[in-house]
Amino acid sequence: MTTFIGVAGFLIAEIVQLAASGTSGFADHSLLNALTWLAGVNSLVVGCGHLLFPDPVAESIGWGKGSPFQWEVGLAGVSMGVLGILAGSGFDRQFQLAAVIAFAVFYLGAAVGHVKEMVVERNFAPGNAGFIFWYDLAAPVLVIVLYAVT
């Protein structure tokens, strides 16, 4: 359920943006909000979950405890989080593109992994086939679209 932190932050930032500035520059600000919250904060929180609570996270995914993959996935998530937060804080367009690409490759790749687990292993654990699966599809697509329209 930690993924909701990024979604909640993004939605609150969008509401604040609309209240403060209306629709003026909305897509540009939405991209920054999405990079900060969906790619940044969310990835940081999820990455820390893999690092600090590897066994419960593995169980929620439907995987065995004690796997060293948790450390690597956690570090990748933390790296993605830092990249997203920096990209959303005013770095130039090329830096934002790098963050968009990294986020999309990692999360869409994870979505493919979830599908493989569902099809091959019949793994429908909440951490594999639940909200996180849909997030892994929708969040990077939204970030790509926002980058493309700004």
mmCIF file of C-alpha atoms in Angstrom:
data_model
loop_
_atom_site.group_PDB
_atom_site.id
_atom_site.type_symbol
_atom_site.label_atom_id
_atom_site.label_comp_id
_atom_site.label_asym_id
_atom_site.label_seq_id
_atom_site.Cartn_x
_atom_site.Cartn_y
_atom_site.Cartn_z
ATOM 1 C CA MET A 1 0.000 0.000 0.000
ATOM 2 C CA THR A 2 3.018 2.291 0.094
ATOM 3 C CA THR A 3 2.429 3.042 -3.586
ATOM 4 C CA PHE A 4 -0.538 5.150 -2.540
ATOM 5 C CA ILE A 5 1.867 7.693 -1.018
ATOM 6 C CA GLY A 6 3.088 8.744 -4.466
ATOM 7 C CA VAL A 7 -0.428 8.769 -5.917
ATOM 8 C CA ALA A 8 -1.795 10.795 -2.982
ATOM 9 C CA GLY A 9 1.091 13.276 -3.192
ATOM 10 C CA PHE A 10 0.593 13.671 -6.929
ATOM 11 C CA LEU A 11 -3.171 14.237 -6.589
ATOM 12 C CA ILE A 12 -2.706 16.767 -3.780
ATOM 13 C CA ALA A 13 -0.018 18.605 -5.786
ATOM 14 C CA GLU A 14 -2.368 18.708 -8.785
ATOM 15 C CA ILE A 15 -5.225 20.125 -6.683
ATOM 16 C CA VAL A 16 -2.915 22.748 -5.174
ATOM 17 C CA GLN A 17 -1.633 23.626 -8.652
ATOM 18 C CA LEU A 18 -5.172 24.088 -9.984
ATOM 19 C CA ALA A 19 -6.204 26.159 -6.960
ATOM 20 C CA ALA A 20 -3.133 28.384 -7.145
ATOM 21 C CA SER A 21 -2.790 28.898 -10.903
ATOM 22 C CA GLY A 22 -5.820 27.442 -12.610
ATOM 23 C CA THR A 23 -5.073 25.731 -15.893
ATOM 24 C CA SER A 24 -2.236 28.085 -16.848
ATOM 25 C CA GLY A 25 0.837 25.931 -17.453
ATOM 26 C CA PHE A 26 -1.018 22.926 -16.080
ATOM 27 C CA ALA A 27 0.689 20.283 -18.257
ATOM 28 C CA ASP A 28 4.160 21.635 -17.452
ATOM 29 C CA HIS A 29 3.463 21.626 -13.726
ATOM 30 C CA SER A 30 1.794 18.217 -13.956
ATOM 31 C CA LEU A 31 4.966 16.784 -15.473
ATOM 32 C CA LEU A 32 7.017 18.166 -12.579
ATOM 33 C CA ASN A 33 4.467 16.840 -10.075
ATOM 34 C CA ALA A 34 4.454 13.411 -11.754
ATOM 35 C CA LEU A 35 8.246 13.224 -11.806
ATOM 36 C CA THR A 36 8.453 14.303 -8.171
ATOM 37 C CA TRP A 37 5.664 12.143 -6.748
ATOM 38 C CA LEU A 38 4.993 9.230 -9.098
ATOM 39 C CA ALA A 39 8.558 8.593 -10.260
ATOM 40 C CA GLY A 40 10.396 10.129 -7.305
ATOM 41 C CA VAL A 41 8.743 9.817 -3.920
ATOM 42 C CA ASN A 42 6.910 6.616 -4.808
ATOM 43 C CA SER A 43 10.085 4.906 -6.051
ATOM 44 C CA LEU A 44 12.017 6.078 -2.998
ATOM 45 C CA VAL A 45 9.389 4.702 -0.610
ATOM 46 C CA VAL A 46 9.017 1.394 -2.470
ATOM 47 C CA GLY A 47 12.809 1.047 -2.793
ATOM 48 C CA CYS A 48 13.233 1.611 0.939
ATOM 49 C CA GLY A 49 10.587 -1.042 1.543
ATOM 50 C CA HIS A 50 12.657 -3.571 -0.403
ATOM 51 C CA LEU A 51 15.780 -2.580 1.553
ATOM 52 C CA LEU A 52 14.334 -2.309 5.058
ATOM 53 C CA PHE A 53 11.547 -4.917 5.005
ATOM 54 C CA PRO A 54 12.662 -7.447 2.399
ATOM 55 C CA ASP A 55 10.848 -10.500 3.738
ATOM 56 C CA PRO A 56 7.359 -8.959 4.091
ATOM 57 C CA VAL A 57 7.749 -7.331 0.659
ATOM 58 C CA ALA A 58 8.808 -10.648 -0.887
ATOM 59 C CA GLU A 59 5.814 -12.363 0.729
ATOM 60 C CA SER A 60 3.434 -9.705 -0.605
ATOM 61 C CA ILE A 61 4.805 -10.317 -4.116
ATOM 62 C CA GLY A 62 4.425 -14.073 -3.719
ATOM 63 C CA TRP A 63 8.163 -14.739 -3.722
ATOM 64 C CA GLY A 64 10.369 -16.534 -1.218
ATOM 65 C CA LYS A 65 12.006 -14.796 1.717
ATOM 66 C CA GLY A 66 15.703 -14.096 1.905
ATOM 67 C CA SER A 67 16.405 -13.479 -1.765
ATOM 68 C CA PRO A 68 19.262 -11.100 -2.552
ATOM 69 C CA PHE A 69 17.136 -9.579 -5.345
ATOM 70 C CA GLN A 70 15.530 -7.404 -2.684
ATOM 71 C CA TRP A 71 18.742 -5.443 -2.090
ATOM 72 C CA GLU A 72 19.257 -4.820 -5.799
ATOM 73 C CA VAL A 73 15.643 -3.881 -6.487
ATOM 74 C CA GLY A 74 15.692 -1.642 -3.418
ATOM 75 C CA LEU A 75 18.779 0.216 -4.600
ATOM 76 C CA ALA A 76 17.289 0.594 -8.069
ATOM 77 C CA GLY A 77 14.117 2.006 -6.517
ATOM 78 C CA VAL A 78 16.026 4.460 -4.334
ATOM 79 C CA SER A 79 18.086 5.549 -7.348
ATOM 80 C CA MET A 80 14.904 6.036 -9.367
ATOM 81 C CA GLY A 81 13.406 8.014 -6.498
ATOM 82 C CA VAL A 82 16.345 10.388 -6.275
ATOM 83 C CA LEU A 83 16.356 10.823 -10.063
ATOM 84 C CA GLY A 84 12.614 11.560 -10.141
ATOM 85 C CA ILE A 85 12.753 14.067 -7.285
ATOM 86 C CA LEU A 86 15.690 15.889 -8.878
ATOM 87 C CA ALA A 87 14.003 15.893 -12.303
ATOM 88 C CA GLY A 88 10.866 17.381 -10.778
ATOM 89 C CA SER A 89 12.733 20.145 -9.003
ATOM 90 C CA GLY A 90 13.679 22.218 -12.011
ATOM 91 C CA PHE A 91 16.477 20.461 -13.851
ATOM 92 C CA ASP A 92 16.571 20.972 -17.608
ATOM 93 C CA ARG A 93 14.560 19.145 -20.226
ATOM 94 C CA GLN A 94 17.291 16.604 -21.032
ATOM 95 C CA PHE A 95 17.570 15.611 -17.372
ATOM 96 C CA GLN A 96 13.786 15.212 -17.254
ATOM 97 C CA LEU A 97 13.913 13.016 -20.361
ATOM 98 C CA ALA A 98 16.539 10.808 -18.749
ATOM 99 C CA ALA A 99 14.297 10.425 -15.697
ATOM 100 C CA VAL A 100 11.262 9.653 -17.872
ATOM 101 C CA ILE A 101 13.181 6.978 -19.786
ATOM 102 C CA ALA A 102 14.638 5.369 -16.674
ATOM 103 C CA PHE A 103 11.264 5.378 -14.910
ATOM 104 C CA ALA A 104 9.452 3.962 -17.929
ATOM 105 C CA VAL A 105 12.000 1.211 -18.580
ATOM 106 C CA PHE A 106 12.096 0.113 -14.938
ATOM 107 C CA TYR A 107 8.361 0.229 -14.230
ATOM 108 C CA LEU A 108 7.096 -1.054 -17.579
ATOM 109 C CA GLY A 109 9.718 -3.793 -17.332
ATOM 110 C CA ALA A 110 8.412 -4.638 -13.867
ATOM 111 C CA ALA A 111 4.891 -4.809 -15.320
ATOM 112 C CA VAL A 112 6.113 -7.357 -17.876
ATOM 113 C CA GLY A 113 7.622 -9.329 -15.006
ATOM 114 C CA HIS A 114 4.288 -9.231 -13.159
ATOM 115 C CA VAL A 115 2.481 -10.544 -16.243
ATOM 116 C CA LYS A 116 5.016 -13.343 -16.618
ATOM 117 C CA GLU A 117 4.509 -14.291 -12.967
ATOM 118 C CA MET A 118 0.725 -14.277 -13.413
ATOM 119 C CA VAL A 119 0.795 -16.366 -16.588
ATOM 120 C CA VAL A 120 3.648 -18.790 -15.905
ATOM 121 C CA GLU A 121 3.536 -19.132 -12.122
ATOM 122 C CA ARG A 122 -0.142 -18.290 -11.548
ATOM 123 C CA ASN A 123 1.102 -15.709 -9.038
ATOM 124 C CA PHE A 124 -1.822 -13.458 -8.212
ATOM 125 C CA ALA A 125 -0.467 -12.234 -4.870
ATOM 126 C CA PRO A 126 -1.520 -8.634 -4.116
ATOM 127 C CA GLY A 127 2.064 -7.386 -4.467
ATOM 128 C CA ASN A 128 2.293 -8.916 -7.931
ATOM 129 C CA ALA A 129 -1.152 -8.697 -9.511
ATOM 130 C CA GLY A 130 -2.819 -5.989 -7.440
ATOM 131 C CA PHE A 131 -2.527 -2.227 -7.446
ATOM 132 C CA ILE A 132 1.232 -2.301 -8.051
ATOM 133 C CA PHE A 133 0.755 -4.041 -11.397
ATOM 134 C CA TRP A 134 -1.634 -1.347 -12.600
ATOM 135 C CA TYR A 135 0.622 1.371 -11.193
ATOM 136 C CA ASP A 136 3.597 -0.102 -13.064
ATOM 137 C CA LEU A 137 1.597 0.291 -16.280
ATOM 138 C CA ALA A 138 -0.255 3.563 -15.749
ATOM 139 C CA ALA A 139 2.322 5.768 -13.998
ATOM 140 C CA PRO A 140 5.056 5.558 -16.653
ATOM 141 C CA VAL A 141 2.528 5.975 -19.469
ATOM 142 C CA LEU A 142 1.201 9.130 -17.758
ATOM 143 C CA VAL A 143 4.723 10.498 -17.307
ATOM 144 C CA ILE A 144 5.578 9.766 -20.961
ATOM 145 C CA VAL A 145 2.399 11.497 -22.146
ATOM 146 C CA LEU A 146 3.023 14.534 -19.942
ATOM 147 C CA TYR A 147 6.592 14.800 -21.212
ATOM 148 C CA ALA A 148 5.394 14.517 -24.824
ATOM 149 C CA VAL A 149 2.762 17.250 -24.511
ATOM 150 C CA THR A 150 4.970 19.777 -22.713
#
